[in-house]
Short mmCIF file of C-alpha atoms in Angstrom, two decimals:
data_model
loop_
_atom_site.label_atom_id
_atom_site.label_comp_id
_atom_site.label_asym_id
_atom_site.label_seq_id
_atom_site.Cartn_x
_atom_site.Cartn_y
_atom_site.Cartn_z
CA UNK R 1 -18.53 8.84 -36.89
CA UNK R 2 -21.51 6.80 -35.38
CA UNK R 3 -24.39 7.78 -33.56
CA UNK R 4 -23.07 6.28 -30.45
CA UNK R 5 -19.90 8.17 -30.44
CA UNK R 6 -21.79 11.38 -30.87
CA UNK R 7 -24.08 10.65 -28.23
CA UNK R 8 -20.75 10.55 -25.95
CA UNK R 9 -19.66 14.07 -27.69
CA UNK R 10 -22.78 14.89 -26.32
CA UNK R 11 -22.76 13.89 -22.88
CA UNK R 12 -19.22 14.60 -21.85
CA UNK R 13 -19.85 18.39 -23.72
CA UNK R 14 -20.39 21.58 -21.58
CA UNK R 15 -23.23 22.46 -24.08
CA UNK R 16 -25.33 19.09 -23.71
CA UNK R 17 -28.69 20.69 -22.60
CA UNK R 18 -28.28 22.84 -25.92
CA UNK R 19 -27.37 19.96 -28.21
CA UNK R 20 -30.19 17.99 -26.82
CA UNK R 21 -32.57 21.20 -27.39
CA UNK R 22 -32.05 21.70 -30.59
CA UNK R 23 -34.57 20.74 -33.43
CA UNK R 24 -34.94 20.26 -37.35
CA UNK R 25 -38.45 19.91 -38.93
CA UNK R 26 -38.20 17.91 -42.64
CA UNK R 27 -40.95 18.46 -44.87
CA UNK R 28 -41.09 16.55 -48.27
CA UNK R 29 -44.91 16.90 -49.42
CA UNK R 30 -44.48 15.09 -51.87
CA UNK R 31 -43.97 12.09 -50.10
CA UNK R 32 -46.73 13.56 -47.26
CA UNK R 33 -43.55 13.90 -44.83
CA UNK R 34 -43.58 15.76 -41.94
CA UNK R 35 -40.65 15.09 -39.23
CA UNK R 36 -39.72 17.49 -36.42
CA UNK R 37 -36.23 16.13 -35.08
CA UNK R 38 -35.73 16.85 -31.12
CA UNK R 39 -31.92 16.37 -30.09
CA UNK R 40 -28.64 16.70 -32.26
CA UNK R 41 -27.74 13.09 -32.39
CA UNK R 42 -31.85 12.60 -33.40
CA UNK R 43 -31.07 14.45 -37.01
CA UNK R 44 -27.49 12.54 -36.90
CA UNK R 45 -29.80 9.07 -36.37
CA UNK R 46 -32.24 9.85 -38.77
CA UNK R 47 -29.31 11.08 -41.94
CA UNK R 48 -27.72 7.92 -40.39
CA UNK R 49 -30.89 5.34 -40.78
CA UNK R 50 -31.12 7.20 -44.40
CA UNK R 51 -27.91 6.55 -45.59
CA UNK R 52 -27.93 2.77 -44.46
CA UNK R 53 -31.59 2.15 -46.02
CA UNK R 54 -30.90 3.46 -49.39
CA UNK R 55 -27.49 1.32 -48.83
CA UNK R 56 -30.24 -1.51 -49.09
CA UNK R 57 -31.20 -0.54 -52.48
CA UNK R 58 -28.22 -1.23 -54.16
CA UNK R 59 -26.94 1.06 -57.44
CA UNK R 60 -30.26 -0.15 -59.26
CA UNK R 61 -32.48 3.22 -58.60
CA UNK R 62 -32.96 5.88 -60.58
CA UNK R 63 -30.67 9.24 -59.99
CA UNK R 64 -33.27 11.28 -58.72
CA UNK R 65 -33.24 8.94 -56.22
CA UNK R 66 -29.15 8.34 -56.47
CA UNK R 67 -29.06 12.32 -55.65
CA UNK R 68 -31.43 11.74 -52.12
CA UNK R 69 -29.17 9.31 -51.26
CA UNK R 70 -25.64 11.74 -51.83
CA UNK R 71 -27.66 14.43 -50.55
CA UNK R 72 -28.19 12.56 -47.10
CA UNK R 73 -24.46 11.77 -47.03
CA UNK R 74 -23.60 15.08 -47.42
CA UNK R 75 -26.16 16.48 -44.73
CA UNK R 76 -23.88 13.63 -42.53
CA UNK R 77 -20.19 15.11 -43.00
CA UNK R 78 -21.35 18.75 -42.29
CA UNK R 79 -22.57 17.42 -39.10
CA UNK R 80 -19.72 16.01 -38.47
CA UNK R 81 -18.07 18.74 -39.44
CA UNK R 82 -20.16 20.98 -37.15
CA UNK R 83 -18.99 18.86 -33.99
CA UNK R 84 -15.42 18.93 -34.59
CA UNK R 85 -15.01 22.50 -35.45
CA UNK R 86 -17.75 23.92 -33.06
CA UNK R 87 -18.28 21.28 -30.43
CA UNK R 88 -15.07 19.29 -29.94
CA UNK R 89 -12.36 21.73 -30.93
CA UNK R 90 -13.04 24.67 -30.37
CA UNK R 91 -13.97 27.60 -27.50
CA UNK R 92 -16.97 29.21 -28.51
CA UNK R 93 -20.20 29.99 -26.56
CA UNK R 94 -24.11 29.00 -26.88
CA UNK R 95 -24.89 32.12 -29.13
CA UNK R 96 -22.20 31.38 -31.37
CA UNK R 97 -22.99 27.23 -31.31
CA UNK R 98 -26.88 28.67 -32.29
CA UNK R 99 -26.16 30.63 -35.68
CA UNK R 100 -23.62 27.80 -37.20
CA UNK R 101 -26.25 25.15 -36.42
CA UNK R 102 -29.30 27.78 -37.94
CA UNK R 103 -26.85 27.60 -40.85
CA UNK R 104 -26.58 23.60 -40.98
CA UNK R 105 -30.09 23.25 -39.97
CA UNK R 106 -31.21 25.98 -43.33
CA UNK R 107 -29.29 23.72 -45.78
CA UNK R 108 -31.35 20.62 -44.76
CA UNK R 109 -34.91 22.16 -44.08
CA UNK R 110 -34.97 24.15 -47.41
CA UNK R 111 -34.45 21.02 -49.51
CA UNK R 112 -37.80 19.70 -50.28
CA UNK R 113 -37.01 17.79 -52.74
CA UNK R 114 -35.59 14.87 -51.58
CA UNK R 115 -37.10 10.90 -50.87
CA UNK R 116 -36.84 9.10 -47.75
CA UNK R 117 -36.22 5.70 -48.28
CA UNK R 118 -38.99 3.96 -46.38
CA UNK R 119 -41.66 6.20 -48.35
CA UNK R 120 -44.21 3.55 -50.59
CA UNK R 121 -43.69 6.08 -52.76
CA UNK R 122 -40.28 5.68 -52.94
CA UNK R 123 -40.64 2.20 -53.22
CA UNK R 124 -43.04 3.01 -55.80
CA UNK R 125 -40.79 4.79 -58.09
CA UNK R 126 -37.80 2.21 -57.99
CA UNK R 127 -40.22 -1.09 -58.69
CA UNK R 128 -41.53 1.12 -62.03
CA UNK R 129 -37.54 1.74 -62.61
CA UNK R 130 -36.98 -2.00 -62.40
CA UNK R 131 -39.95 -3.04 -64.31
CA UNK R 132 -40.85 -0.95 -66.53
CA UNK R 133 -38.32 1.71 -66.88
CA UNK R 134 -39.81 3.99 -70.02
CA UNK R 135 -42.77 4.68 -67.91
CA UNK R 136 -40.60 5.35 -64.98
CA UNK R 137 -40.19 9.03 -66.17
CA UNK R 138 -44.08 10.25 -66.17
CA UNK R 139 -44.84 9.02 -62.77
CA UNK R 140 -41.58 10.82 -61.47
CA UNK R 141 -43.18 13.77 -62.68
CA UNK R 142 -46.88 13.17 -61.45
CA UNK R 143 -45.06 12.54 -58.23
CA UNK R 144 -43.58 15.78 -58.42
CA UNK R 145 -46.26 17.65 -59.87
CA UNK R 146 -44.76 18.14 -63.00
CA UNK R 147 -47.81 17.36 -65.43
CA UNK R 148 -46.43 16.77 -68.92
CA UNK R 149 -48.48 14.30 -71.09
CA UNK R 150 -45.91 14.96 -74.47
CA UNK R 151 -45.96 11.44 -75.35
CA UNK R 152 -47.45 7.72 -74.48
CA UNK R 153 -44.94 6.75 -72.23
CA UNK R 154 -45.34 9.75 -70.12
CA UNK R 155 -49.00 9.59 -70.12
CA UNK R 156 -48.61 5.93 -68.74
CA UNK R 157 -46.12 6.91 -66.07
CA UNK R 158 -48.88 9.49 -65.29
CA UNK R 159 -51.78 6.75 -65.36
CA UNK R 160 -49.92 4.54 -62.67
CA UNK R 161 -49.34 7.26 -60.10
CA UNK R 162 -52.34 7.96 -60.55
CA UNK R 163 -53.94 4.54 -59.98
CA UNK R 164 -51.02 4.54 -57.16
CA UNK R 165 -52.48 7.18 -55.57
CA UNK R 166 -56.10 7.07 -55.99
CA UNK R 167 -56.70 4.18 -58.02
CA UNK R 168 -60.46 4.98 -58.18
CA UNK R 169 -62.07 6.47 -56.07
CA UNK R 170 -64.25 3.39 -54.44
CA UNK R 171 -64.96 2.14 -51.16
CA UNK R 172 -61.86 0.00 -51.38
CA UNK R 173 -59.92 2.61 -52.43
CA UNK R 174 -61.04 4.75 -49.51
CA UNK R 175 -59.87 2.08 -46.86
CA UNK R 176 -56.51 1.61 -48.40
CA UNK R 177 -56.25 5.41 -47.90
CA UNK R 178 -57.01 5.26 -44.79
CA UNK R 179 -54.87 2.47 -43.77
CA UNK R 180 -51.97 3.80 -45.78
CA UNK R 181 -52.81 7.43 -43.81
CA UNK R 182 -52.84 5.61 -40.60
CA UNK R 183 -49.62 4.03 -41.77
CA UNK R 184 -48.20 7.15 -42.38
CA UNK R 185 -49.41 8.14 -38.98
CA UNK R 186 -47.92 5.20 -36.94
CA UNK R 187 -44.69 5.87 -39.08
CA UNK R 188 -44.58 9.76 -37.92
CA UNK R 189 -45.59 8.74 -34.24
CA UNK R 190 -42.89 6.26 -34.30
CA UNK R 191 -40.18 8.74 -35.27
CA UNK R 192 -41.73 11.06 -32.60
CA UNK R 193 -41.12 8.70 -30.12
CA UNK R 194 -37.68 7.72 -31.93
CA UNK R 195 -36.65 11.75 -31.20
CA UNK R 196 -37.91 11.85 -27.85
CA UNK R 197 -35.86 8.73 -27.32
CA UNK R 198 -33.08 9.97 -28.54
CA UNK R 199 -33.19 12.91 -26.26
CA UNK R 200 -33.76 11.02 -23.14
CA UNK R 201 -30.83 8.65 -24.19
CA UNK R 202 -28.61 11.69 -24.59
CA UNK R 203 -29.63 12.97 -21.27
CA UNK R 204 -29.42 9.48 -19.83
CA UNK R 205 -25.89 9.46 -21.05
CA UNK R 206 -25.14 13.19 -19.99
CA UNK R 207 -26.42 11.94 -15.95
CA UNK R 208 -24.51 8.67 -16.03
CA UNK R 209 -21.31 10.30 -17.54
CA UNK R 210 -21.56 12.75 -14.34
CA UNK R 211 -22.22 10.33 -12.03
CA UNK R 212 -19.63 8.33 -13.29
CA UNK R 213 -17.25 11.09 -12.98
CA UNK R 214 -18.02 11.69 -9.76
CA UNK R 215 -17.33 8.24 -8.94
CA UNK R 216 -14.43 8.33 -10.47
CA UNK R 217 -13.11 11.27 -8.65
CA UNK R 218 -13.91 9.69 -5.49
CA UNK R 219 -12.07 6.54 -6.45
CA UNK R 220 -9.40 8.82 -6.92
CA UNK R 221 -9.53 10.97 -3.82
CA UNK R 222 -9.92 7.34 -2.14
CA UNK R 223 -6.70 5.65 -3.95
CA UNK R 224 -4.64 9.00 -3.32
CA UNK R 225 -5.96 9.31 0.49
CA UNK R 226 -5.01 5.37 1.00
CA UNK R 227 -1.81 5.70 -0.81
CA UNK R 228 -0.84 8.97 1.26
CA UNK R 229 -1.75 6.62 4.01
CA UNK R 230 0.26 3.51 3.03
CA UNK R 231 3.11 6.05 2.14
CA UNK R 232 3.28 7.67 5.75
CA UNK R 233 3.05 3.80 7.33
CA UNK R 234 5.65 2.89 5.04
CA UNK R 235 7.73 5.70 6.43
CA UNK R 236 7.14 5.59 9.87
CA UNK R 237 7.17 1.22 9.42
CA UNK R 238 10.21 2.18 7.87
CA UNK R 239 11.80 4.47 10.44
CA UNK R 240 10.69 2.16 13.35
CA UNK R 241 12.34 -0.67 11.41
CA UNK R 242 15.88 0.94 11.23
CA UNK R 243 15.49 2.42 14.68
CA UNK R 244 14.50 -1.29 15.95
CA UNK R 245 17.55 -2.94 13.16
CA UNK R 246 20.07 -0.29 14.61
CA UNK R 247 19.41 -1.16 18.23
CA UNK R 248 19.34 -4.34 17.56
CA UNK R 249 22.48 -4.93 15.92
CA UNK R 250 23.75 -2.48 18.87
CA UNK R 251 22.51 -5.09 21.28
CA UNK R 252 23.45 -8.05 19.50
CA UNK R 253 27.11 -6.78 19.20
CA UNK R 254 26.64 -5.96 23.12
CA UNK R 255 25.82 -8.98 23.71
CA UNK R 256 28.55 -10.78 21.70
CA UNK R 257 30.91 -8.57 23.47
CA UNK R 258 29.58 -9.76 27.01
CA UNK R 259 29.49 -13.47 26.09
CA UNK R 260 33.40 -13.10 24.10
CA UNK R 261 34.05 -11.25 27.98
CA UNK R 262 31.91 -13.88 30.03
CA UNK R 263 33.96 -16.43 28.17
CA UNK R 264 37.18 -14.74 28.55
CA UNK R 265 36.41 -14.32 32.33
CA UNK R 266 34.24 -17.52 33.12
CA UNK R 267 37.47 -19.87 34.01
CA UNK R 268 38.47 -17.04 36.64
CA UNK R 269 35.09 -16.52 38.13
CA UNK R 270 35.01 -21.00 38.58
CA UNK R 271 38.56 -20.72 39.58
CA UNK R 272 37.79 -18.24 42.38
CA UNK R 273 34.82 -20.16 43.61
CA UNK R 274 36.93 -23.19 43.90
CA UNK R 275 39.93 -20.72 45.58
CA UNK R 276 37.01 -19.28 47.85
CA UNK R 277 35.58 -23.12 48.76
CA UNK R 278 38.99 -24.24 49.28
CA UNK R 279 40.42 -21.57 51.45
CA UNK R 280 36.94 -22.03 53.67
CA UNK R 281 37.55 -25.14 54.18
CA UNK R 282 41.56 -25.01 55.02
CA UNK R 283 40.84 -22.10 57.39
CA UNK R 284 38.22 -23.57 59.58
CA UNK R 285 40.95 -27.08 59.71
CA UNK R 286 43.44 -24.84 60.41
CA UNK R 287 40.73 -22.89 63.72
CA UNK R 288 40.24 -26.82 64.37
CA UNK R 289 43.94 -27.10 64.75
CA UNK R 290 44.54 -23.85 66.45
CA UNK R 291 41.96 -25.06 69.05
CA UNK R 292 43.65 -28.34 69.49
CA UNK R 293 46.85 -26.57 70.12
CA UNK R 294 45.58 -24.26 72.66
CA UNK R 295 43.84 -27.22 74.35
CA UNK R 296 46.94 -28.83 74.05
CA UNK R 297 49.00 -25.85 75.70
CA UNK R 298 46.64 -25.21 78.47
CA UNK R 299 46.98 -29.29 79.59
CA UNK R 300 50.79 -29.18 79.72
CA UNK R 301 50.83 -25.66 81.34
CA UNK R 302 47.97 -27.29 83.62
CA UNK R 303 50.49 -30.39 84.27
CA UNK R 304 53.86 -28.58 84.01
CA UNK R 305 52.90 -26.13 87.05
CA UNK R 306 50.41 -28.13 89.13
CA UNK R 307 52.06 -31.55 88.65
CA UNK R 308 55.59 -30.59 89.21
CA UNK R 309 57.91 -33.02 90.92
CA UNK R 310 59.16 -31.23 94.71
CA UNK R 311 62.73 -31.50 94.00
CA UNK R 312 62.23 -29.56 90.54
CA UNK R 313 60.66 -27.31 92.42
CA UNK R 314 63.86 -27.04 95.46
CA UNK R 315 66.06 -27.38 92.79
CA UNK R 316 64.88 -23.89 91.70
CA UNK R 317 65.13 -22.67 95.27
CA UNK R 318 68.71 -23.81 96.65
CA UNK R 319 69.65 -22.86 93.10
CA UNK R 320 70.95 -25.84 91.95
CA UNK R 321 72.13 -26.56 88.09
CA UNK R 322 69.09 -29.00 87.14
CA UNK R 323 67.33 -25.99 87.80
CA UNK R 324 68.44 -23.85 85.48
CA UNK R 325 68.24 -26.76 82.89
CA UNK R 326 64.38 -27.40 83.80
CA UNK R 327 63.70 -23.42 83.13
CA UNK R 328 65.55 -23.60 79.85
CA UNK R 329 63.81 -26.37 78.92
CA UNK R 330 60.23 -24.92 80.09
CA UNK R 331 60.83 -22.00 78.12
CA UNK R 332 61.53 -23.78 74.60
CA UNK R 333 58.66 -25.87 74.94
CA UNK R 334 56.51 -22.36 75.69
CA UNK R 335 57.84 -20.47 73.06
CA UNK R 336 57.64 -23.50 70.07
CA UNK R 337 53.75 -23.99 71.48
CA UNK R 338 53.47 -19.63 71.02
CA UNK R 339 55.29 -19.45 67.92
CA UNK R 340 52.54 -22.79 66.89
CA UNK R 341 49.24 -20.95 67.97
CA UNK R 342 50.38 -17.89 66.23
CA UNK R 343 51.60 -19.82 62.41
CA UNK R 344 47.96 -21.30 63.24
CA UNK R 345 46.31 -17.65 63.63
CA UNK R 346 48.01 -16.81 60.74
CA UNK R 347 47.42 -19.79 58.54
CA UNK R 348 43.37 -19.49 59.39
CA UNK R 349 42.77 -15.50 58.97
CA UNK R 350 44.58 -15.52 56.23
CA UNK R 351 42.57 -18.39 54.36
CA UNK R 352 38.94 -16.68 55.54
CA UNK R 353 40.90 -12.93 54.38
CA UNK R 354 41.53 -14.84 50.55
CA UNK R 355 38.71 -16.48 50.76
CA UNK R 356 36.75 -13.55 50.98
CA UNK R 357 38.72 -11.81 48.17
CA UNK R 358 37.82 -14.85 45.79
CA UNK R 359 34.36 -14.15 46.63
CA UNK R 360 34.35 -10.48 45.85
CA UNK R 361 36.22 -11.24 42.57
CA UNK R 362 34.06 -13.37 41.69
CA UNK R 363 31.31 -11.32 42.20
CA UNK R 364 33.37 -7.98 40.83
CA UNK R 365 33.63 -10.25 37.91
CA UNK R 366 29.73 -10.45 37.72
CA UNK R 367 29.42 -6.75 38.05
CA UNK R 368 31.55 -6.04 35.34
CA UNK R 369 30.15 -8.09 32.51
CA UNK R 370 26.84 -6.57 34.03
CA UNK R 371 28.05 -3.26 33.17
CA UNK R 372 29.48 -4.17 29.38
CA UNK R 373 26.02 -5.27 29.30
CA UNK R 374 24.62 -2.15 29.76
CA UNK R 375 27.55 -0.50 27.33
CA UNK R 376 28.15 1.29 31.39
CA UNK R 377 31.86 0.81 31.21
CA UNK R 378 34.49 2.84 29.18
CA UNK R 379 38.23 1.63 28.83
CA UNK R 380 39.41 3.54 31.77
CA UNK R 381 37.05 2.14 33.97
CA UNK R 382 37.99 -1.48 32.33
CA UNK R 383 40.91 -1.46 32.65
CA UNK R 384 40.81 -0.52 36.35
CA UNK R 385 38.77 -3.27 36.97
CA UNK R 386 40.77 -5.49 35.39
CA UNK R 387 43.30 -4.27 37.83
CA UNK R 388 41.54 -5.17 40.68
CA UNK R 389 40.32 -8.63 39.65
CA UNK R 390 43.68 -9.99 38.45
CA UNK R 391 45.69 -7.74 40.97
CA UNK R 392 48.08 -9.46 43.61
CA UNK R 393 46.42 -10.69 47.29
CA UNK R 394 48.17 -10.16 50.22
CA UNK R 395 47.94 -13.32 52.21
CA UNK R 396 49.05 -11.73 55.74
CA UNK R 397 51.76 -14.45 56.51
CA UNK R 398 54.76 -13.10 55.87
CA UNK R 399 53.96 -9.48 57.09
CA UNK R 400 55.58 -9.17 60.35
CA UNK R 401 56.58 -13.08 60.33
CA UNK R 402 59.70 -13.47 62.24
CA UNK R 403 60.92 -16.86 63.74
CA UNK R 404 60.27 -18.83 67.07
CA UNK R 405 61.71 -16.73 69.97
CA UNK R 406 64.45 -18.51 71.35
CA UNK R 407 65.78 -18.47 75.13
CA UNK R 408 68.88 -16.55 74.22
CA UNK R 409 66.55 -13.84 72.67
CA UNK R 410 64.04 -13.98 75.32
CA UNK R 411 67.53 -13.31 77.96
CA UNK R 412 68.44 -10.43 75.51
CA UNK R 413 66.11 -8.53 75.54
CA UNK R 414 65.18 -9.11 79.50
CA UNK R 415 69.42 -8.15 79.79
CA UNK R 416 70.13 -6.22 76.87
CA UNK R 417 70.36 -3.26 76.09
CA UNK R 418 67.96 -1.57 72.90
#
């Protein structure tokens, strides 16, 4: 586990303003060490910047040193330990979170034994290892404070920690004191600041995460508020679109039923047109000729009774024979000029009466594909239209017809009887 990924533990935890509260203080005095540790992932940083510095040093050190350098591991895992069992995994409260981290925190505050690995004196110890290993042993001890002068070797190893430490005490001596103090000081400072960094990173992370949340939750309201919107335009789109395909496809097939009708009754509707331009036309020639006949009958009335020769007229008087002959003949030529006019009256009403009827078929036929437009018309009502256009005319010329009224009909029913 890295420092990052507890710094995330951190942030996305209910507990973050406790994790970032809590502190360790480290005290080593014989290195001069003092470290107070703000922040959870601070003390997992600093075991963490441990572990990787004596990493640096190889297996060449001496196991005192070996044993920091486990020791520092070990501090690690519990940690780890700590945030999967208390942090991660499991529901307990602040109180409880407090005593298992007094209990971590004990196990690495009461070791005072251990080396950092930046320390000179660290550094110290493993050059005297590497150089001159059988004096490596007395200064470990003078280090320490564990004064044993038993033999030459230790009494050397004494000597150069000394001389490390004080080396005489001379002006010289006194400033490299001071600079390695001020050292010291820059180096505690530095891991002050490193803490309070830590802490404000943790927070940093903590306000960010939220905020990021939050975001995210309003992405979310926003995707399921659009997508509840596209879902209800989508339905009602949908709706409208099989409402609009439905009546569509009704009209369409209303419309191929009026066009299969208009073509089924277009012929009839020109044919009565024609029929009704036809009949127009022979019934005003056939007035024209009905005029001309009554003309016609007036003049030879006009010249039959004012133009009549005397003796016809004596004939009739003394009741001669040529008489009767004259009146028989007078009264055929009346009656074939009658029964004329009247085949003429016939002939022209009855061409304006069809005409007339073409016309209103025609226009009945108009009607009716109006109304199978409309879907207005049910088969009953078709097929009593269909009736009425293609139904028989009467013409009005045989109704009542008779023939020309002869003289010997004329005589019978002047002499007869019923």
């Amino acid at each position: 586990m890295t420092t990052n990924e507890i710094r995330k533990i951190i942030a996305d935890s209910e507990f973050s303003d406790w994790l970032n509260s809590v502190n360790l203080q480290i005290e080593y005095p014989h290195l001069d060490f003092d470290q107070t540790l703000t922040g959870f992932s601070s003390v997992f940083k600093f075991l963490e910047q441990q572990i990787n510095g004596w990493e640096k040093f190889g297996e060449n050190i001496p196991n005192e040193l070996k044993a920091s350098k486990k020791q520092f591991s070990t501090f690690k895992t519990r940690l780890e330990n700590y945030i999967n069992s208390y942090v991660i995994n499991s529901n307990h409260n602040e109180s409880q979170l407090n005593n298992y981290w007094n209990s971590e925190k004990n196990q690495i505050q009461n070791n005072k034994t251990l080396f950092v690995y930046d320390s000179p004196i660290t550094e110290f110890l493993i050059n005297i290892h590497r150089d001159v290993p059988k004096y490596y042993a007395g200064a470990y001890n003078f280090v320490m404070g564990n004064y044993n002068f038993s033999n030459k070797d230790s009494m050397i190893g004494h000597l150069l920690a000394y001389e490390f430490e004080l080396k005489d005490y001379t002006e010289l001596t006194k400033r490299r004191n001071k600079e390695k103090s001020s050292i010291g000081k820059l180096r505690n400072d530095f891991r002050s600041q490193l803490s309070e960094s830590e802490t404000q990173l943790s927070e940093h992370l903590k306000s960010a995460n939220i905020e990021f949340e939050n975001y995210t939750q309003k992405i979310d309201e926003l995707k399921t508020e659009k997508e509840s919107n596209f879902d209800d335009w989508f339905d009602n789109t949908k709706i409208e679109f099989d409402n609009f395909d439905t009546t569509t496809k009704e009209k369409i097939s209303d419309l191929e039923h009026t066009y299969e009708e208009l073509l089924r009754l277009k012929k009839p509707a020109e044919y009565w047109n024609q029929r009704a331009t036809k009949l127009n036309k022979e019934g005003w020639k056939a007035i024209y000729w009905l005029v001309g006949l009554v003309a016609f009958a007036c003049v030879t009335l006009y010249l039959l009774l004012w133009l009549t020769p005397d003796g016809m007229l004596l004939s009739f008087i003394k009741g001669q024979a040529s008489a009767i002959k004259w009146s028989i003949i007078y009264v055929t030529f009346i009656s074939f000029l009658a029964y004329g006019i009247r085949a003429l009256n016939k002939v022209a009403f009855s061409s304006f009466h069809l005409a007339r009827d073409a016309e209103e078929r025609e226009q009945l036929t108009y009607v009716y594909l109006s109304l199978i437009k409309d879907s207005a018309v049910d088969e009953k009502e078709k097929s009593l239209i269909m009736q009425s256009l293609f139904s028989r005319a009467e013409t009005g010329l045989l109704k009542g017809d008779s023939g020309p009224a002869m003289p010997n009909d004329i005589s019978g029913k002047i002499f007869g009887g019923n």
